[in-house]
XYZ file of C-alpha atoms in Angstrom:
603
model
C -0.004 -0.044 -0.027
C 1.189 3.505 -0.816
C 2.018 5.697 2.224
C -0.447 8.249 3.558
C -0.124 11.549 1.817
C 0.345 13.471 5.139
C 3.070 10.997 6.186
C 4.794 11.554 2.848
C 4.497 15.351 3.130
C 5.880 15.507 6.644
C 8.764 13.262 5.853
C 9.680 15.206 2.814
C 9.532 18.370 4.782
C 11.883 16.964 7.386
C 14.237 15.616 4.703
C 14.392 19.124 2.924
C 15.077 21.133 6.156
C 17.635 18.484 7.247
C 19.480 18.078 4.017
C 22.691 19.967 5.008
C 22.882 18.724 8.643
C 22.134 15.032 7.633
C 24.668 15.110 4.876
C 27.339 16.371 7.252
C 26.456 13.660 9.812
C 26.627 10.910 7.238
C 29.939 12.140 5.972
C 31.328 12.108 9.534
C 30.241 8.468 10.307
C 31.395 7.218 6.788
C 34.844 8.686 7.505
C 35.052 7.042 10.927
C 34.439 3.452 9.712
C 38.100 2.793 8.686
C 39.352 -0.548 7.592
C 39.820 -3.799 9.565
C 39.463 -4.240 13.212
C 39.594 -0.904 15.089
C 41.818 -2.156 17.842
C 44.640 -3.161 15.381
C 45.160 0.573 14.703
C 46.068 1.193 18.287
C 49.643 1.266 19.551
C 50.971 -1.782 21.432
C 50.588 -0.064 24.714
C 47.047 1.087 24.037
C 45.972 -2.470 22.918
C 47.673 -4.197 25.786
C 45.629 -1.906 28.162
C 42.502 -2.837 26.228
C 42.727 -6.558 26.811
C 44.713 -6.765 30.023
C 41.885 -8.049 32.188
C 40.302 -10.356 29.667
C 39.987 -14.119 29.983
C 42.840 -15.933 28.043
C 40.736 -17.004 25.156
C 39.376 -13.406 24.651
C 42.766 -12.012 25.225
C 44.225 -14.132 22.402
C 41.366 -13.209 20.116
C 41.767 -9.459 20.787
C 45.559 -9.626 20.477
C 45.716 -11.774 17.322
C 42.326 -12.196 15.773
C 40.495 -10.100 13.313
C 36.843 -10.817 14.399
C 34.650 -8.152 15.860
C 34.726 -6.912 19.494
C 31.349 -5.850 20.787
C 30.930 -3.040 23.314
C 28.428 -3.475 26.086
C 27.161 -0.211 27.474
C 24.985 -0.999 30.489
C 22.606 0.865 32.855
C 22.584 -1.930 35.314
C 21.809 -1.285 38.932
C 19.709 -3.387 41.369
C 17.679 -0.410 42.767
C 15.963 0.167 39.551
C 13.692 -2.788 38.942
C 13.688 -2.462 35.112
C 17.493 -2.705 35.022
C 18.069 -5.313 37.676
C 17.829 -8.185 35.210
C 20.730 -6.801 33.312
C 23.123 -8.110 36.100
C 23.709 -11.348 34.284
C 23.494 -10.017 30.703
C 27.164 -9.262 30.150
C 28.271 -12.920 30.733
C 25.435 -14.177 28.427
C 26.565 -11.710 25.703
C 30.197 -12.639 26.116
C 29.404 -16.436 25.878
C 27.285 -15.800 22.769
C 29.995 -13.687 21.118
C 32.589 -16.376 21.762
C 30.379 -19.046 20.292
C 30.182 -16.888 17.065
C 33.918 -16.360 16.901
C 33.936 -12.787 18.438
C 34.453 -11.083 21.709
C 32.481 -8.705 23.865
C 33.529 -6.359 26.616
C 31.662 -4.127 29.025
C 32.740 -0.793 27.691
C 31.190 1.315 30.400
C 28.191 2.028 32.562
C 25.824 4.944 32.537
C 23.821 6.286 35.507
C 20.205 5.214 35.707
C 18.047 7.049 38.105
C 14.390 6.171 38.658
C 11.797 8.840 38.161
C 9.403 6.637 40.244
C 11.639 7.042 43.229
C 12.551 10.726 42.804
C 8.965 11.731 41.884
C 8.025 14.885 43.845
C 11.391 14.985 45.448
C 14.378 17.288 44.911
C 16.081 14.601 43.112
C 13.666 14.946 40.212
C 15.413 18.156 39.376
C 18.397 16.014 38.026
C 16.227 13.791 35.959
C 15.906 15.427 32.580
C 19.520 16.489 32.496
C 20.557 12.912 33.391
C 19.741 12.201 29.736
C 22.454 14.381 28.484
C 24.877 13.049 31.143
C 24.032 9.467 29.941
C 24.786 10.574 26.376
C 28.246 11.754 27.391
C 28.834 8.592 29.499
C 27.871 6.401 26.445
C 30.288 8.354 24.268
C 33.053 7.989 26.808
C 32.337 4.210 26.980
C 32.840 3.980 23.186
C 35.855 6.290 22.996
C 38.539 3.615 23.224
C 38.457 2.538 19.608
C 38.258 -1.115 20.583
C 34.929 -1.965 19.107
C 33.140 -2.766 15.787
C 29.668 -2.765 17.165
C 27.727 -2.110 20.417
C 24.924 -3.320 22.476
C 23.008 -0.803 24.601
C 21.385 -2.137 27.816
C 18.860 0.415 28.840
C 15.129 0.709 29.475
C 13.684 3.646 31.431
C 12.841 7.337 31.118
C 15.953 9.262 30.207
C 18.280 6.294 29.827
C 17.341 5.014 26.414
C 17.093 8.522 24.803
C 20.563 9.386 26.483
C 22.219 6.197 25.296
C 20.804 6.660 21.703
C 22.076 10.227 21.551
C 25.509 9.042 22.730
C 25.425 6.072 20.337
C 24.661 8.290 17.402
C 27.791 10.247 18.200
C 29.557 6.933 17.293
C 27.058 6.266 14.603
C 29.614 4.370 12.336
C 29.244 1.460 14.733
C 26.609 -1.178 14.256
C 24.434 -1.183 17.285
C 21.170 -2.513 18.928
C 19.236 -1.949 22.113
C 18.628 -4.884 24.399
C 15.573 -4.689 26.522
C 14.840 -6.838 29.640
C 11.007 -6.800 29.737
C 8.229 -5.755 32.124
C 7.519 -7.111 35.543
C 4.316 -9.301 36.066
C 1.060 -7.390 36.369
C 0.221 -6.317 39.880
C -3.012 -4.820 41.156
C -5.197 -3.197 38.545
C -4.021 0.369 37.787
C -7.443 1.809 38.470
C -7.411 0.246 41.927
C -4.026 1.885 42.669
C -5.276 5.197 41.352
C -8.290 4.983 43.627
C -6.090 4.534 46.657
C -3.853 7.455 45.640
C -6.874 9.664 45.445
C -8.233 8.487 48.787
C -4.891 9.262 50.318
C -5.028 12.699 48.810
C -8.436 13.187 50.311
C -7.270 12.001 53.668
C -9.450 8.850 53.456
C -6.581 6.285 53.308
C -3.590 5.841 55.572
C 0.083 5.874 54.480
C 0.235 2.153 55.251
C -2.731 1.485 52.918
C -1.188 3.562 50.225
C 2.194 1.863 50.490
C 0.536 -1.544 50.390
C -1.241 -0.547 47.091
C 1.973 0.807 45.646
C 3.991 -2.306 46.657
C 1.454 -4.586 45.097
C 1.772 -2.617 41.886
C 5.672 -2.347 41.783
C 6.461 -5.802 43.148
C 9.304 -7.476 41.136
C 12.058 -7.133 38.710
C 11.235 -5.672 35.260
C 9.858 -2.452 33.960
C 6.828 -0.884 35.616
C 3.819 -1.994 33.538
C 1.933 1.199 32.961
C 2.570 2.934 29.718
C 4.840 5.816 30.727
C 8.133 6.874 29.239
C 9.959 3.586 29.913
C 7.592 1.528 27.934
C 7.251 4.257 25.290
C 11.043 3.960 24.889
C 10.663 0.300 24.248
C 7.889 0.820 21.650
C 10.145 3.377 19.902
C 13.256 1.253 19.808
C 11.197 -1.616 18.152
C 9.206 0.571 15.677
C 12.537 2.376 14.696
C 14.169 -1.020 13.978
C 16.712 -1.003 16.988
C 15.227 -4.035 18.792
C 14.578 -7.469 17.497
C 11.021 -7.943 16.397
C 8.730 -8.652 19.374
C 11.517 -8.165 21.885
C 10.108 -5.054 23.748
C 7.716 -6.624 26.164
C 8.791 -10.234 26.640
C 9.131 -10.984 30.316
C 12.522 -10.968 32.139
C 14.581 -14.075 33.011
C 12.873 -16.550 30.657
C 14.282 -18.813 27.972
C 12.634 -16.682 25.289
C 14.171 -13.540 26.696
C 17.578 -15.115 26.774
C 17.213 -16.310 23.237
C 16.318 -12.812 22.103
C 19.312 -11.404 23.817
C 21.610 -13.977 22.160
C 19.985 -13.279 18.743
C 20.680 -9.614 19.167
C 24.376 -10.351 19.599
C 24.266 -12.345 16.394
C 22.455 -9.607 14.448
C 25.028 -6.885 15.544
C 27.851 -9.234 14.497
C 26.159 -9.674 11.075
C 26.115 -5.883 10.423
C 29.215 -4.697 12.158
C 32.059 -2.713 10.595
C 33.874 -5.829 9.483
C 30.960 -7.440 7.729
C 29.706 -7.517 4.148
C 26.326 -6.488 5.342
C 27.634 -3.398 7.283
C 24.868 -1.322 8.482
C 25.819 1.362 11.068
C 23.476 2.769 13.655
C 23.602 6.133 11.965
C 22.143 4.719 8.725
C 19.268 3.154 10.658
C 18.240 6.308 12.490
C 17.221 8.507 9.636
C 14.333 10.761 8.715
C 11.960 7.955 7.894
C 12.846 6.002 11.110
C 12.212 9.211 13.177
C 8.782 9.710 11.577
C 7.973 6.027 12.277
C 8.805 6.726 15.884
C 6.461 9.654 15.941
C 3.658 7.592 14.416
C 4.179 4.892 16.984
C 3.943 7.362 19.809
C 0.564 8.720 18.457
C -0.815 5.228 17.701
C -0.153 4.022 21.312
C -0.801 7.195 23.268
C 2.757 7.245 24.355
C 4.758 9.580 26.605
C 4.790 13.296 25.917
C 8.394 13.198 27.157
C 9.254 12.234 23.604
C 8.377 15.731 22.330
C 11.558 16.384 23.980
C 13.593 13.198 23.575
C 12.740 12.466 19.891
C 13.741 16.032 18.958
C 17.044 15.646 20.623
C 17.646 12.159 19.201
C 16.850 13.358 15.758
C 19.278 16.265 16.037
C 22.034 13.867 17.059
C 21.422 12.002 13.778
C 21.512 15.364 11.704
C 17.751 15.486 11.409
C 15.695 18.467 12.324
C 12.355 17.345 13.902
C 9.810 19.960 15.060
C 6.732 19.986 17.179
C 4.778 20.962 14.055
C 5.629 17.557 12.623
C 4.094 15.905 15.685
C 1.105 17.926 15.373
C 0.538 17.133 11.601
C 0.967 13.423 12.110
C -1.238 13.378 15.250
C -4.133 14.498 13.060
C -4.016 11.438 10.796
C -2.584 8.677 13.015
C -5.384 6.803 14.955
C -5.094 5.647 18.468
C -4.944 1.890 18.300
C -4.011 1.001 21.888
C -5.386 1.876 25.313
C -2.851 1.188 28.049
C -2.989 2.720 31.433
C -3.222 5.719 32.039
C -5.155 5.757 28.780
C -7.087 2.654 29.661
C -7.479 -0.163 32.205
C -4.786 -2.463 30.766
C -1.001 -2.582 31.236
C 1.684 -3.458 28.796
C 1.555 -7.239 29.521
C -2.050 -7.110 28.358
C -0.978 -5.104 25.291
C 1.624 -7.689 24.571
C -0.768 -10.658 24.981
C -3.238 -8.915 22.618
C -0.772 -8.841 19.748
C 1.596 -6.171 20.871
C 4.117 -4.460 18.616
C 3.863 -6.966 15.817
C 0.111 -6.369 15.473
C 0.492 -2.605 15.817
C 3.177 -2.420 13.090
C 1.308 -4.705 10.835
C -1.929 -2.574 11.005
C -0.036 0.721 10.550
C 1.893 -0.599 7.570
C -1.293 -1.851 5.942
C -2.758 1.610 6.389
C 0.321 3.369 4.747
C 1.041 5.029 8.071
C 4.597 3.727 8.467
C 7.599 3.765 6.193
C 8.531 0.221 5.181
C 11.525 1.440 3.269
C 13.795 1.787 6.228
C 16.944 0.041 7.573
C 16.606 -2.068 10.680
C 18.943 -4.367 12.535
C 17.088 -7.167 10.714
C 17.908 -5.718 7.324
C 15.948 -3.509 4.948
C 12.245 -3.058 5.647
C 9.984 -2.720 8.569
C 8.044 -5.692 7.309
C 10.373 -7.784 9.265
C 8.516 -6.599 12.303
C 5.075 -8.019 11.306
C 6.080 -11.067 13.396
C 6.188 -12.419 16.950
C 9.035 -14.488 18.389
C 8.641 -18.002 19.784
C 10.739 -20.878 20.779
C 10.177 -23.974 18.638
C 12.101 -26.975 20.093
C 14.470 -24.566 21.822
C 15.079 -22.606 18.646
C 14.061 -18.957 18.212
C 11.770 -18.357 15.218
C 9.473 -15.602 14.317
C 5.919 -16.379 13.129
C 3.533 -13.928 11.253
C 1.212 -11.969 13.584
C -2.557 -12.550 13.641
C -4.671 -10.053 11.806
C -7.070 -10.195 14.713
C -6.481 -8.452 18.086
C -6.392 -10.812 21.020
C -8.121 -8.195 23.091
C -10.179 -5.397 21.488
C -10.362 -3.508 24.745
C -6.615 -3.035 24.649
C -5.506 -3.175 20.934
C -7.595 -2.595 17.896
C -7.169 -2.833 14.145
C -6.905 0.205 11.867
C -10.542 -0.187 10.854
C -11.935 0.300 14.398
C -9.508 2.633 16.347
C -10.245 3.981 19.833
C -10.052 7.386 18.319
C -9.220 8.803 14.860
C -6.246 10.871 15.813
C -3.321 10.432 18.088
C -4.602 12.461 21.038
C -1.859 15.005 21.025
C -2.315 18.767 20.409
C 0.000 21.723 20.105
C -1.239 24.790 21.925
C -0.322 28.378 20.981
C -1.289 31.651 22.403
C -0.173 34.728 24.440
C 1.078 32.373 27.267
C 3.455 30.788 24.787
C 3.604 27.402 23.132
C 2.896 24.007 24.814
C 1.501 20.548 24.298
C -1.448 18.721 25.699
C -2.126 14.966 25.613
C -5.909 14.364 25.279
C -6.178 10.635 24.700
C -7.669 10.149 28.254
C -9.147 13.610 28.784
C -13.020 13.454 28.891
C -14.775 15.221 25.932
C -16.370 17.737 28.227
C -12.952 18.856 29.607
C -11.215 19.482 26.197
C -11.893 23.196 26.889
C -11.417 24.725 30.294
C -11.837 28.395 30.980
C -11.361 29.471 34.602
C -9.403 31.903 36.833
C -5.752 31.095 37.427
C -4.266 30.175 40.732
C -0.492 30.704 40.366
C 2.051 28.575 42.145
C 5.821 28.618 41.924
C 6.289 25.330 43.933
C 4.348 22.165 43.194
C 4.131 21.444 46.932
C 2.081 24.567 47.340
C -0.787 23.058 45.332
C -1.256 20.224 47.811
C -1.024 22.822 50.696
C -3.699 24.857 49.095
C -5.865 21.798 48.648
C -5.389 20.782 52.336
C -6.518 24.336 53.386
C -9.614 23.944 51.335
C -8.642 26.740 48.956
C -9.178 24.698 45.727
C -12.760 23.793 45.944
C -13.631 25.776 42.815
C -13.124 25.947 39.122
C -9.488 26.985 38.400
C -6.472 26.604 36.227
C -3.273 25.733 38.288
C -0.407 27.725 36.791
C 2.818 26.031 38.101
C 5.684 28.113 36.956
C 9.465 28.148 37.237
C 9.662 24.443 36.493
C 11.455 24.676 33.221
C 14.889 23.504 32.257
C 16.709 26.701 33.239
C 14.903 26.924 36.540
C 14.381 23.416 38.172
C 15.646 21.235 35.372
C 12.061 20.509 34.117
C 10.921 18.045 36.746
C 7.873 15.886 36.221
C 4.781 16.963 38.160
C 2.973 13.765 38.763
C 2.677 14.644 42.463
C -0.098 16.961 41.313
C -2.118 14.267 39.446
C -4.052 12.709 42.437
C -5.011 16.195 43.803
C -6.295 17.577 40.538
C -7.926 14.361 39.588
C -9.756 14.287 42.805
C -11.005 17.926 42.290
C -12.120 16.997 38.762
C -14.016 14.005 40.003
C -15.840 16.334 42.535
C -17.179 18.203 39.528
C -14.817 21.205 39.354
C -13.434 22.319 35.948
C -9.672 22.273 36.567
C -6.625 22.319 34.340
C -2.884 22.653 34.575
C -0.559 25.013 32.840
C 3.123 24.584 33.467
C 6.610 24.902 31.967
C 7.402 21.601 33.644
C 6.651 17.952 32.471
C 3.950 15.393 33.180
C 5.230 12.740 30.758
C 3.602 9.408 29.900
C 1.759 8.855 33.191
C -0.351 12.038 32.954
C -4.033 11.206 33.230
C -7.590 12.712 32.708
C -6.911 16.330 33.899
C -6.216 18.598 30.827
C -2.565 19.668 31.302
C -0.830 22.232 29.024
C 2.794 21.193 29.643
C 6.281 22.056 28.279
C 5.163 25.638 28.004
C 7.936 27.673 26.220
C 9.372 30.270 26.707
C 9.738 29.189 30.325
C 9.238 31.482 33.218
C 12.903 31.693 34.188
C 13.683 32.967 30.690
C 11.060 35.709 31.109
C 8.351 33.819 29.197
C 4.729 35.078 29.345
C 3.768 32.330 31.809
C 5.723 34.476 34.294
C 3.243 37.387 33.777
C 0.111 35.507 34.850
C -1.411 36.617 38.119
C -3.871 34.792 40.331
C -7.384 35.731 39.141
C -6.514 36.098 35.473
C -8.997 34.284 33.269
C -7.067 31.423 31.520
C -8.411 29.402 28.614
C -6.924 25.939 27.749
C -8.522 24.911 24.466
C -7.453 21.536 23.090
C -10.201 21.714 20.431
C -8.773 24.766 18.747
C -5.209 24.513 19.949
C -5.036 27.716 21.979
C -3.536 28.734 25.263
C -4.670 32.173 26.291
C -4.827 34.591 29.176
C -8.051 36.570 28.673
C -6.883 40.054 29.973
C -6.631 43.392 28.219
C -3.917 43.300 25.660
C -2.353 46.569 26.779
C -2.300 45.534 30.426
C -0.922 42.056 29.429
C 1.933 43.575 27.406
C 2.869 46.133 30.098
C 3.298 43.531 32.820
C 6.807 42.774 34.102
C 7.422 38.971 34.448
C 7.674 37.764 37.975
C 11.017 36.447 39.277
C 11.893 33.708 41.804
C 15.149 33.511 43.720
C 16.113 30.022 42.779
C 18.916 29.999 45.353
C 16.306 30.233 48.127
C 13.888 27.769 46.626
C 16.400 24.990 45.716
C 18.359 22.894 48.260
C 18.402 19.524 46.562
C 21.729 17.699 46.927
C 23.730 17.425 43.671
C 21.949 20.304 42.054
C 25.071 22.464 41.827
C 26.680 19.849 39.670
C 24.117 20.460 36.993
C 24.599 24.243 36.840
C 26.161 23.938 33.397
C 23.046 22.158 32.055
C 20.627 24.700 33.417
C 22.694 27.608 31.967
C 23.061 26.070 28.579
C 19.731 24.309 28.132
C 17.835 24.970 24.970
C 13.974 25.472 24.908
C 11.574 22.641 25.328
C 10.680 22.591 21.639
C 14.332 21.982 20.748
C 14.754 19.167 23.310
C 15.348 20.909 26.541
C 18.970 19.799 26.821
C 22.421 21.033 26.110
C 22.942 19.061 22.755
């Protein structure tokens, strides 16, 4: 089937505006390939350092052999449930590489913080910028010129985007991402949400809340709601950087190990020494980026990727803009409902047909580019499959044309909604985004007086005082990258959701983030220019009438134009408001951060 005209138009627009930067990037990675094994261009002293601690068989291969050496860049730690399974991956990868006549080494580790642990805490101010730190750590890991390919072990929020940005700086290397899979399903997400709201209302104890949370987050593997971590996995698969069907297989199973081993084999097949050489920088191109945006819309994925995908694209010499997200959202239907956009979790999504079914449906509708490079070779059609073990051998079988659960995953002919549920907002407050895939139809437009906050904790304090029993728009400012590092504000969700359930018309306007776990309350997020840069959001006063209109895509303060233009933006003394440990180490990032629509980072 021919591709959708809007998909073609957006892609061509991106290609045209990226022509110079993409050509420069490709020239750089082409020049970096070189000839033969990279390590044999090192001096004897350099090379001896590089294999000094290896096992004797690996040492001999690295010293005298000409087969590939694969870098392992890992985000393993055992505090982060999603990454705990990675503890045993390096040895599995090394053994697999040896069996194929190659070698593998852990090239380096990257920090992997958990937004679920730092949520609502000062540590969250380090979260977004950890992406850029991870990118640098990935590049440092690959800097030794010892490798012909790389495997990236990462799952969660900023970790995969950071690793991919760093990997693209060494885009001449073959590479693939290796997931570990989601934890088993816990208590239903709606049940957990009800306990959170009850606690916010003072009707549940901390012990009851902790019990509900512990029954939800209860084992190794990725959290099962569809936030940024699982959106990352979707993106890596639909962009051709995972094996088909690998994203949501459970941890520590024979099938998961077989997929990991097969990923080693695929990277060796396309490394710099092979006749089928296919570097990472040739996989991540304009079409792959567009496929990622389509996947984000079709699954109701994390709004964090309006930051991350822009930054990833730029690392590959591709200029992606929010306007491209907006144009594609209008024509890409929502085919999945996974919490917080529905009752199900990613395990239910996977069981219903998962990524193979989704990609199959979108390809049939002309809403994905098939003519892309993937780690499986040319063509996204390789991903119309699902992996199984047949007598202990990994094989891929064609996906069913029927969803296994129409409440979770639907065909292109009966979508949950006919657009991607994402809107760009523009107006005299600035520019922002809103995710409406789970917002009730009667809350798509909220017009109410503003109540202005410069600290997210002040919202809960106002609620506890009884000051929020009314229609209002919470304007939470000075949360942007130059101010607080653009923390996620999910701490606000239970309070605002409870007020909405009580019948009040409420909305949120912020220069901070809400990401993939945002729910039913309309939230205009990522507002740019941010307050710390003197953006219009810093001129809003409590009592101003604010209109958040997701139908017409507007974000307005309804005050007299002359008065509005004459107002001086408020200022907050950040030195007084911020006492979080480690924050001073990120001063460079805050001072150099670009705006949200450019990725809100330093690259």
